[in-house]
CSV table of C-alpha atoms and ligand atoms in Angstrom, one decimal:
chain,number,residue,atom,x,y,z
T,9,UNK,CA,-15.3,7.5,-10.4
T,10,UNK,CA,-15.9,3.8,-9.5
T,11,UNK,CA,-12.6,3.2,-7.7
T,12,UNK,CA,-12.9,-0.6,-8.0
T,13,UNK,CA,-13.2,-0.3,-11.8
T,14,UNK,CA,-10.6,2.4,-12.4
T,15,UNK,CA,-7.8,1.9,-9.9
T,16,UNK,CA,-5.0,-0.4,-10.9
T,17,UNK,CA,-1.2,0.0,-10.8
T,18,UNK,CA,0.4,0.2,-14.3
T,19,UNK,CA,0.5,-3.4,-15.5
T,20,UNK,CA,3.1,-5.3,-17.6
T,21,UNK,CA,6.8,-4.9,-17.3
T,22,UNK,CA,7.4,-1.7,-19.3
T,23,UNK,CA,9.2,1.5,-18.3
T,24,UNK,CA,6.2,3.0,-16.6
T,25,UNK,CA,4.9,-0.3,-15.1
T,26,UNK,CA,4.4,-0.8,-11.4
T,27,UNK,CA,6.7,-3.9,-11.7
T,28,UNK,CA,9.5,-1.6,-12.8
T,29,UNK,CA,8.7,1.2,-10.3
T,30,UNK,CA,8.1,-0.4,-7.0
T,31,UNK,CA,11.5,-0.4,-5.4
T,32,UNK,CA,10.2,2.0,-2.7
T,33,UNK,CA,7.5,-0.4,-1.7
T,34,UNK,CA,10.1,-3.2,-1.8
T,35,UNK,CA,12.3,-1.3,0.7
T,36,UNK,CA,9.3,-0.8,2.9
T,37,UNK,CA,8.7,-4.5,3.0
T,38,UNK,CA,12.3,-5.0,4.2
T,39,UNK,CA,12.0,-2.2,6.8
T,40,UNK,CA,9.0,-3.9,8.5
T,41,UNK,CA,10.2,-7.5,8.1
T,42,UNK,CA,11.0,-7.9,11.8
T,43,UNK,CA,7.5,-6.9,13.0
T,44,UNK,CA,6.0,-9.3,10.4
T,45,UNK,CA,8.3,-12.1,11.4
T,46,UNK,CA,7.6,-11.6,15.1
T,47,UNK,CA,3.8,-11.8,14.5
T,48,UNK,CA,4.0,-15.0,12.2
T,49,UNK,CA,6.5,-16.7,14.5
T,50,UNK,CA,4.4,-16.0,17.5
T,51,UNK,CA,1.3,-17.4,15.8
T,52,UNK,CA,3.2,-20.5,14.7
T,53,UNK,CA,4.6,-21.1,18.2
T,54,UNK,CA,1.2,-20.8,19.9
T,55,UNK,CA,-0.7,-23.2,17.7
T,56,UNK,CA,1.8,-25.4,15.7
T,57,UNK,CA,-0.7,-25.6,12.8
T,58,UNK,CA,-0.3,-28.4,10.2
T,59,UNK,CA,-1.7,-26.0,7.6
T,60,UNK,CA,-1.5,-22.2,7.5
T,61,UNK,CA,-3.7,-20.0,5.4
T,62,UNK,CA,-2.0,-16.7,4.6
T,63,UNK,CA,-3.4,-13.7,2.6
T,64,UNK,CA,-1.7,-10.7,1.1
T,65,UNK,CA,-4.2,-7.9,0.4
T,66,UNK,CA,-3.5,-5.5,-2.3
T,67,UNK,CA,-0.7,-7.7,-3.6
T,68,UNK,CA,-0.4,-5.8,-7.0
T,69,UNK,CA,1.8,-7.3,-9.7
T,70,UNK,CA,5.5,-7.2,-9.7
T,71,UNK,CA,8.5,-8.3,-7.8
T,72,UNK,CA,6.9,-7.4,-4.4
T,73,UNK,CA,3.8,-9.6,-5.0
T,74,UNK,CA,5.5,-12.8,-3.9
T,75,UNK,CA,8.2,-11.1,-1.8
T,76,UNK,CA,6.1,-10.4,1.3
T,77,UNK,CA,4.5,-13.9,1.1
T,78,UNK,CA,7.9,-15.6,0.8
T,79,UNK,CA,9.3,-13.7,3.8
T,80,UNK,CA,6.3,-14.9,5.9
T,81,UNK,CA,6.7,-18.6,4.7
T,82,UNK,CA,10.5,-18.5,5.3
T,83,UNK,CA,10.0,-17.2,8.9
T,84,UNK,CA,7.8,-20.1,9.6
T,85,UNK,CA,10.2,-22.5,8.0
T,86,UNK,CA,13.1,-21.2,10.0
T,87,UNK,CA,11.3,-21.6,13.4
T,88,UNK,CA,9.8,-25.0,12.6
T,89,UNK,CA,13.3,-26.4,11.7
T,90,UNK,CA,14.7,-24.8,14.8
T,91,UNK,CA,12.1,-26.7,16.8
T,92,UNK,CA,12.6,-29.9,14.8
T,93,UNK,CA,9.0,-30.0,13.4
T,94,UNK,CA,7.8,-30.9,10.0
T,95,UNK,CA,6.7,-28.1,7.7
T,96,UNK,CA,3.1,-26.9,7.6
T,97,UNK,CA,1.2,-26.9,4.4
T,98,UNK,CA,0.9,-23.2,3.1
T,99,UNK,CA,-2.3,-22.1,1.5
T,100,UNK,CA,-1.6,-18.6,0.1
T,101,UNK,CA,-4.2,-16.1,-1.4
T,102,UNK,CA,-3.1,-13.1,-3.3
T,103,UNK,CA,-5.8,-10.5,-3.3
T,104,UNK,CA,-6.2,-7.3,-5.3
T,105,UNK,CA,-8.8,-5.5,-7.4
T,106,UNK,CA,-10.0,-7.1,-10.6
T,107,UNK,CA,-8.1,-4.7,-12.8
T,108,UNK,CA,-4.8,-6.0,-11.3
T,109,UNK,CA,-2.4,-7.8,-13.7
T,110,UNK,CA,-3.1,-11.2,-12.2
T,111,UNK,CA,-1.9,-12.9,-15.4
T,112,UNK,CA,1.5,-11.6,-14.9
T,113,UNK,CA,1.5,-13.1,-11.4
T,114,UNK,CA,0.3,-16.5,-12.5
T,115,UNK,CA,3.0,-16.7,-15.2
T,116,UNK,CA,5.7,-16.2,-12.5
T,117,UNK,CA,4.2,-19.0,-10.2
T,118,UNK,CA,6.1,-22.0,-11.7
T,119,UNK,CA,9.5,-20.2,-11.3
T,120,UNK,CA,8.5,-19.2,-7.7
T,121,UNK,CA,7.6,-22.7,-6.6
T,122,UNK,CA,10.9,-23.9,-8.0
T,123,UNK,CA,12.9,-21.2,-6.1
T,124,UNK,CA,11.1,-22.0,-2.9
T,125,UNK,CA,12.1,-25.6,-3.3
T,126,UNK,CA,15.8,-24.6,-4.1
T,127,UNK,CA,16.0,-22.2,-1.2
T,128,UNK,CA,14.2,-24.2,1.5
T,129,UNK,CA,14.8,-27.8,0.5
T,130,UNK,CA,12.3,-30.6,-0.5
T,131,UNK,CA,10.8,-30.9,2.9
T,132,UNK,CA,9.3,-27.3,2.6
T,133,UNK,CA,5.5,-27.0,2.3
T,134,UNK,CA,3.8,-27.8,0.1
T,135,UNK,CA,2.6,-24.4,-0.9
T,136,UNK,CA,-0.6,-23.6,-2.9
T,137,UNK,CA,-1.0,-20.1,-4.3
T,138,UNK,CA,-4.3,-18.7,-5.7
T,139,UNK,CA,-5.4,-15.3,-6.8
T,140,UNK,CA,-8.5,-13.7,-5.3
T,141,UNK,CA,-9.8,-10.7,-7.3
T,142,UNK,CA,-12.1,-8.4,-5.4
T,143,UNK,CA,-12.2,-5.4,-3.0
T,144,UNK,CA,-10.9,-5.8,0.5
T,145,UNK,CA,-13.9,-3.7,1.4
T,146,UNK,CA,-16.1,-6.8,0.9
T,147,UNK,CA,-16.1,-10.4,2.1
T,148,UNK,CA,-13.6,-12.4,0.2
T,149,UNK,CA,-13.0,-15.5,2.3
T,150,UNK,CA,-14.9,-18.2,4.2
T,151,UNK,CA,-15.8,-17.6,7.8
T,152,UNK,CA,-12.8,-18.2,10.2
T,153,UNK,CA,-10.7,-19.6,7.4
T,154,UNK,CA,-7.6,-17.3,7.6
T,155,UNK,CA,-4.6,-17.5,9.9
T,156,UNK,CA,-2.5,-14.6,8.9
T,157,UNK,CA,-3.4,-11.4,6.9
T,158,UNK,CA,-0.7,-9.2,5.5
T,159,UNK,CA,-1.1,-5.9,3.6
T,160,UNK,CA,1.6,-3.4,2.6
T,161,UNK,CA,1.0,0.1,1.0
T,162,UNK,CA,-2.5,-0.7,0.0
T,163,UNK,CA,-4.8,0.3,2.9
T,164,UNK,CA,-4.5,4.0,2.4
T,165,UNK,CA,-6.8,3.5,-0.6
T,166,UNK,CA,-10.4,4.2,0.3
T,167,UNK,CA,-13.5,2.4,-1.2
T,168,UNK,CA,-14.6,5.7,-2.8
T,169,UNK,CA,-13.9,9.4,-3.1
T,170,UNK,CA,-15.6,11.0,-0.1
T,171,UNK,CA,-19.1,11.9,-1.6
T,172,UNK,CA,-19.0,15.3,-0.1
T,173,UNK,CA,-16.2,16.3,-2.4
T,174,UNK,CA,-18.3,15.8,-5.5
T,175,UNK,CA,-19.4,19.5,-5.7
T,176,UNK,CA,-16.0,21.0,-6.2
T,177,UNK,CA,-15.4,21.7,-2.6
T,178,UNK,CA,-11.6,21.0,-2.8
T,179,UNK,CA,-11.0,23.7,-5.5
T,180,UNK,CA,-7.6,23.5,-7.2
T,181,UNK,CA,-6.5,20.4,-5.1
T,182,UNK,CA,-6.8,16.7,-5.6
T,183,UNK,CA,-6.1,15.6,-2.0
T,184,UNK,CA,-6.1,17.3,1.4
T,185,UNK,CA,-3.8,20.3,1.0
T,186,UNK,CA,-2.7,23.2,3.4
T,187,UNK,CA,-5.4,25.4,1.8
T,188,UNK,CA,-8.2,22.8,1.7
T,189,UNK,CA,-11.3,23.9,3.7
T,190,UNK,CA,-12.0,22.1,7.0
T,191,UNK,CA,-15.0,20.3,5.4
T,192,UNK,CA,-12.6,18.5,3.0
T,193,UNK,CA,-10.5,17.2,5.9
T,194,UNK,CA,-13.6,16.1,7.7
T,195,UNK,CA,-15.0,14.3,4.6
T,196,UNK,CA,-11.7,12.5,4.0
T,197,UNK,CA,-11.4,11.4,7.7
T,198,UNK,CA,-15.0,10.2,7.8
T,199,UNK,CA,-14.5,8.1,4.6
T,200,UNK,CA,-11.3,6.6,6.0
T,201,UNK,CA,-12.7,5.9,9.5
T,202,UNK,CA,-15.7,4.1,7.9
T,203,UNK,CA,-13.6,2.2,5.4
T,204,UNK,CA,-11.0,1.0,7.9
T,205,UNK,CA,-13.6,0.1,10.4
T,206,UNK,CA,-15.4,-1.9,7.7
T,207,UNK,CA,-12.1,-3.7,6.7
T,208,UNK,CA,-11.5,-4.7,10.3
T,209,UNK,CA,-15.1,-6.0,10.7
T,210,UNK,CA,-14.9,-8.0,7.4
T,211,UNK,CA,-11.6,-9.6,8.3
T,212,UNK,CA,-12.8,-10.3,11.8
T,213,UNK,CA,-15.3,-12.6,10.2
T,214,UNK,CA,-12.7,-14.3,8.0
T,215,UNK,CA,-9.8,-14.6,10.5
T,216,UNK,CA,-10.0,-17.3,13.1
T,217,UNK,CA,-9.7,-16.5,16.8
T,218,UNK,CA,-6.0,-16.0,17.7
T,219,UNK,CA,-5.1,-15.3,14.0
T,220,UNK,CA,-2.8,-12.4,13.2
T,221,UNK,CA,-2.9,-9.3,10.9
T,222,UNK,CA,0.0,-7.0,10.1
T,223,UNK,CA,-0.8,-3.9,8.0
T,224,UNK,CA,1.6,-1.3,6.7
T,225,UNK,CA,-0.1,1.9,5.6
T,226,UNK,CA,1.3,5.0,4.1
T,227,UNK,CA,0.5,7.5,6.8
T,228,UNK,CA,1.7,10.7,8.4
T,229,UNK,CA,3.5,11.9,11.6
T,230,UNK,CA,1.5,15.0,12.4
T,231,UNK,CA,-1.9,14.6,14.0
T,232,UNK,CA,-3.1,17.4,11.6
T,233,UNK,CA,-4.1,15.7,8.3
T,234,UNK,CA,-3.3,18.9,6.3
T,235,UNK,CA,0.3,18.7,7.5
T,236,UNK,CA,0.8,15.1,6.2
T,237,UNK,CA,4.0,14.4,4.2
T,238,UNK,CA,1.9,13.0,1.3
T,239,UNK,CA,-0.1,16.3,1.1
T,240,UNK,CA,3.0,17.9,-0.5
T,241,UNK,CA,3.3,15.1,-2.9
T,242,UNK,CA,-0.2,15.4,-4.2
T,243,UNK,CA,-0.3,19.2,-4.0
T,244,UNK,CA,2.7,19.2,-6.5
T,245,UNK,CA,0.6,17.1,-8.9
T,246,UNK,CA,-2.3,19.4,-8.4
T,247,UNK,CA,0.0,22.3,-9.3
T,248,UNK,CA,1.1,20.5,-12.4
T,249,UNK,CA,-2.6,20.0,-13.4
T,250,UNK,CA,-3.3,23.8,-12.7
T,251,UNK,CA,-0.4,24.8,-14.9
T,252,UNK,CA,-2.2,22.8,-17.7
T,253,UNK,CA,-5.3,24.7,-16.9
T,254,UNK,CA,-3.4,28.0,-17.5
T,255,UNK,CA,-2.2,26.7,-20.8
T,256,UNK,CA,-5.8,25.8,-21.8
T,257,UNK,CA,-5.0,22.1,-22.1
T,258,UNK,CA,-7.6,21.0,-19.5
T,259,UNK,CA,-10.4,22.8,-17.8
T,260,UNK,CA,-10.3,24.1,-14.1
T,261,UNK,CA,-13.7,22.3,-13.5
T,262,UNK,CA,-11.9,19.1,-14.4
T,263,UNK,CA,-9.4,19.6,-11.7
T,264,UNK,CA,-12.0,20.7,-9.1
T,265,UNK,CA,-14.0,17.5,-9.8
T,266,UNK,CA,-11.1,15.2,-9.3
T,267,UNK,CA,-10.1,13.9,-5.9
T,268,UNK,CA,-8.0,11.0,-4.9
T,269,UNK,CA,-9.7,8.1,-3.1
T,270,UNK,CA,-7.1,7.8,-0.4
T,271,UNK,CA,-6.2,8.9,3.1
T,272,UNK,CA,-2.9,8.8,5.0
T,273,UNK,CA,-3.7,8.2,8.6
T,274,UNK,CA,-1.5,8.8,11.7
T,275,UNK,CA,-0.9,6.1,14.2
T,276,UNK,CA,-3.4,7.6,16.8
T,277,UNK,CA,-6.1,7.5,14.2
T,278,UNK,CA,-5.5,3.8,13.4
T,279,UNK,CA,-5.5,3.0,17.1
T,280,UNK,CA,-8.8,4.8,17.7
T,281,UNK,CA,-10.5,2.8,14.9
T,282,UNK,CA,-8.9,-0.5,16.0
T,283,UNK,CA,-10.1,0.1,19.5
T,284,UNK,CA,-13.6,1.2,18.7
T,285,UNK,CA,-14.2,-1.6,16.1
T,286,UNK,CA,-13.1,-4.0,18.8
T,287,UNK,CA,-12.5,-7.2,17.0
T,288,UNK,CA,-8.6,-7.1,17.1
T,289,UNK,CA,-6.1,-6.7,19.9
T,290,UNK,CA,-3.3,-4.3,18.9
T,291,UNK,CA,0.0,-6.2,19.6
T,292,UNK,CA,2.4,-3.4,18.4
T,293,UNK,CA,3.0,-0.6,16.0
T,294,UNK,CA,6.0,1.0,14.3
T,295,UNK,CA,6.5,4.1,12.3
T,296,UNK,CA,9.2,4.0,9.7
T,297,UNK,CA,10.2,6.4,6.9
T,298,UNK,CA,11.6,6.4,3.5
T,299,UNK,CA,12.7,9.2,1.1
T,300,UNK,CA,10.5,10.1,-1.8
T,301,UNK,CA,13.4,9.1,-4.0
T,302,UNK,CA,14.1,5.6,-2.7
T,303,UNK,CA,17.6,5.7,-4.2
T,304,UNK,CA,18.5,8.3,-1.6
T,305,UNK,CA,19.3,6.1,1.4
T,306,UNK,CA,20.4,9.0,3.7
T,307,UNK,CA,23.8,7.3,4.2
T,308,UNK,CA,25.3,9.0,1.1
T,309,UNK,CA,26.8,5.7,0.2
T,310,UNK,CA,27.5,6.2,-3.5
T,311,UNK,CA,24.5,8.6,-3.7
T,312,UNK,CA,25.0,12.1,-5.1
T,313,UNK,CA,21.9,14.2,-4.8
T,314,UNK,CA,20.7,15.6,-8.1
T,315,UNK,CA,17.3,17.3,-8.0
T,316,UNK,CA,16.3,16.4,-11.5
T,317,UNK,CA,17.2,12.6,-11.0
T,318,UNK,CA,15.4,12.5,-7.6
T,319,UNK,CA,12.4,14.3,-9.1
T,320,UNK,CA,12.2,11.9,-11.9
T,321,UNK,CA,12.6,8.9,-9.5
T,322,UNK,CA,9.9,10.1,-7.1
T,323,UNK,CA,7.5,11.0,-10.0
T,324,UNK,CA,7.8,7.6,-11.7
T,325,UNK,CA,6.6,5.9,-8.5
T,326,UNK,CA,3.5,8.2,-8.5
T,327,UNK,CA,2.9,7.6,-12.2
T,328,UNK,CA,2.9,3.8,-11.8
T,329,UNK,CA,0.3,4.1,-9.1
T,330,UNK,CA,-2.0,7.0,-10.1
T,331,UNK,CA,-1.9,6.9,-14.0
T,332,UNK,CA,-5.0,4.8,-14.3
T,333,UNK,CA,-7.2,7.2,-12.3
T,334,UNK,CA,-5.7,10.4,-14.0
T,335,UNK,CA,-6.1,8.9,-17.5
T,336,UNK,CA,-9.6,8.0,-16.7
T,337,UNK,CA,-10.6,11.5,-15.7
T,338,UNK,CA,-8.4,13.8,-17.8
T,339,UNK,CA,-7.7,11.5,-20.8
T,340,UNK,CA,-4.6,9.5,-21.9
T,341,UNK,CA,-3.3,12.4,-24.0
T,342,UNK,CA,-2.2,14.6,-21.1
T,343,UNK,CA,-0.3,12.0,-19.1
T,344,UNK,CA,3.1,12.4,-20.7
T,345,UNK,CA,3.2,16.1,-20.3
T,346,UNK,CA,1.6,16.0,-16.9
T,347,UNK,CA,4.3,13.8,-15.5
T,348,UNK,CA,7.1,15.9,-17.1
T,349,UNK,CA,5.8,18.9,-15.3
T,350,UNK,CA,5.2,16.9,-12.1
T,351,UNK,CA,8.8,15.7,-12.2
T,352,UNK,CA,10.0,19.4,-12.4
T,353,UNK,CA,7.8,20.4,-9.5
T,354,UNK,CA,9.0,17.4,-7.3
T,355,UNK,CA,12.7,18.3,-8.3
T,356,UNK,CA,12.2,21.9,-7.1
T,357,UNK,CA,10.6,20.8,-3.9
T,358,UNK,CA,13.3,18.3,-3.1
T,359,UNK,CA,16.1,20.8,-3.8
T,360,UNK,CA,14.5,22.9,-0.9
T,361,UNK,CA,13.5,20.1,1.4
T,362,UNK,CA,14.2,16.4,1.6
T,363,UNK,CA,10.7,14.7,2.2
T,364,UNK,CA,9.8,11.3,3.3
T,365,UNK,CA,6.9,8.9,3.1
T,366,UNK,CA,5.8,7.9,6.6
T,367,UNK,CA,4.9,4.2,7.0
T,368,UNK,CA,2.7,3.1,9.8
T,369,UNK,CA,2.6,-0.6,10.6
T,370,UNK,CA,0.1,-2.1,13.0
T,371,UNK,CA,0.3,-5.7,14.3
T,372,UNK,CA,-2.9,-7.3,15.6
T,373,UNK,CA,-4.4,-10.5,17.0
T,374,UNK,CA,-8.0,-11.5,16.4
T,375,UNK,CA,-9.8,-11.6,19.8
S,413,SAM,C1,0.9,0.5,-4.2
S,413,SAM,S1,0.2,-1.1,-4.5
S,413,SAM,C2,1.0,-2.1,-3.3
S,413,SAM,C3,1.4,-3.4,-3.8
S,413,SAM,C4,2.2,-4.3,-3.0
S,413,SAM,N1,1.6,-4.7,-1.7
S,413,SAM,C5,3.6,-3.8,-2.7
S,413,SAM,O1,3.9,-3.5,-1.5
S,413,SAM,O2,4.3,-3.5,-3.7
S,413,SAM,C6,-1.4,-1.0,-3.8
S,413,SAM,C7,-2.3,-2.1,-4.2
S,413,SAM,O3,-3.6,-2.0,-3.5
S,413,SAM,C8,-4.6,-2.4,-4.4
S,413,SAM,N2,-5.9,-2.0,-3.8
S,413,SAM,C9,-6.4,-0.7,-3.6
S,413,SAM,N3,-7.6,-0.8,-3.2
S,413,SAM,C10,-7.9,-2.1,-3.1
S,413,SAM,C11,-9.1,-2.8,-2.6
S,413,SAM,N4,-10.2,-2.1,-2.2
S,413,SAM,N5,-9.1,-4.1,-2.6
S,413,SAM,C12,-8.0,-4.8,-3.0
S,413,SAM,N6,-6.9,-4.2,-3.4
S,413,SAM,C13,-6.9,-2.9,-3.4
S,413,SAM,C14,-4.2,-1.7,-5.7
S,413,SAM,O4,-4.9,-2.2,-6.8
S,413,SAM,C15,-2.7,-1.9,-5.7
S,413,SAM,O5,-2.4,-3.1,-6.4
């Protein structure tokens, strides 16, 4: 599977689109807002730039695409007003893979510029936004041209499925599971370590000295990769696929040859790579959590747990994210039934155990 060609979130604005199923990622952007604001405010106050170049990597297409960017610009606008300075010019780049629904973003830009003016007054900016299609595992920007790099819920995606998994090593699974052989865990970690290190090296060429980077990555709490919260999530999807094998709808070999190109690191793993790559200083980190069903806010304010509703909510998020890869490998025809079965599996799991996504945020300065 060529990840760059196949991976994209469900486009458009329909029922199964990413745009309609990204509340979870939106809540995550709010949860880490303070660490992002601290970093951009620090950057502004140390350099007072006349022009700021900001990038969002893995921006996708939907309500969140411009949310992270507007939070960043508004934080700058607040501090510069407080200090009685004139607004810097904002150059904003939105990056994602070429299959991303960039057209949808471009269509929303006129309204976004209008809203920026209404919210922040006529002395804000100006702000110039452009789309940059391409993999963040390649050079995308001019040398030392970036001031601030942001990325949320994107850097768990690897550049490829670990090559060692191509021979059916991860039998009956599609990601690291509690019954995956140690060689599978090793292959996934080696892929991630090499990808994340490459990402840092590439960005270190593009970010100017003193520039900042804040990355929020789906991760895990346990140092043991087979005990990651996301392992259950994908195991339940593998089980849905295996039940289609027993019904003769798909072949077992098809499941054995499908593995997800992702890895959910723990904070220690990220810190090890940041330190050994050496281009960035780690300013801070934070671990936050969110329920698989983002409507379950743990406060029980107006929320009544129903396993089927929560199962459906959690499954819809995964469908919007993983459908392109599953359809490419198993064919479009199975998708509807697969996610019906998956929904049931997630419902049964949540009835036994409330499970959360773990979000790992790292804030860095380019040395
Ligand atoms: C779950 S979405 C997150 C989108 C958005 N940041 C948010 O918080 O809602 C992950 C995005 O990362 C993008 N992505 C994955 N691998 C990438 C790569 N190598 N280069 C650029 N974008 C990538 C995907 O295409 C997808 O749009």
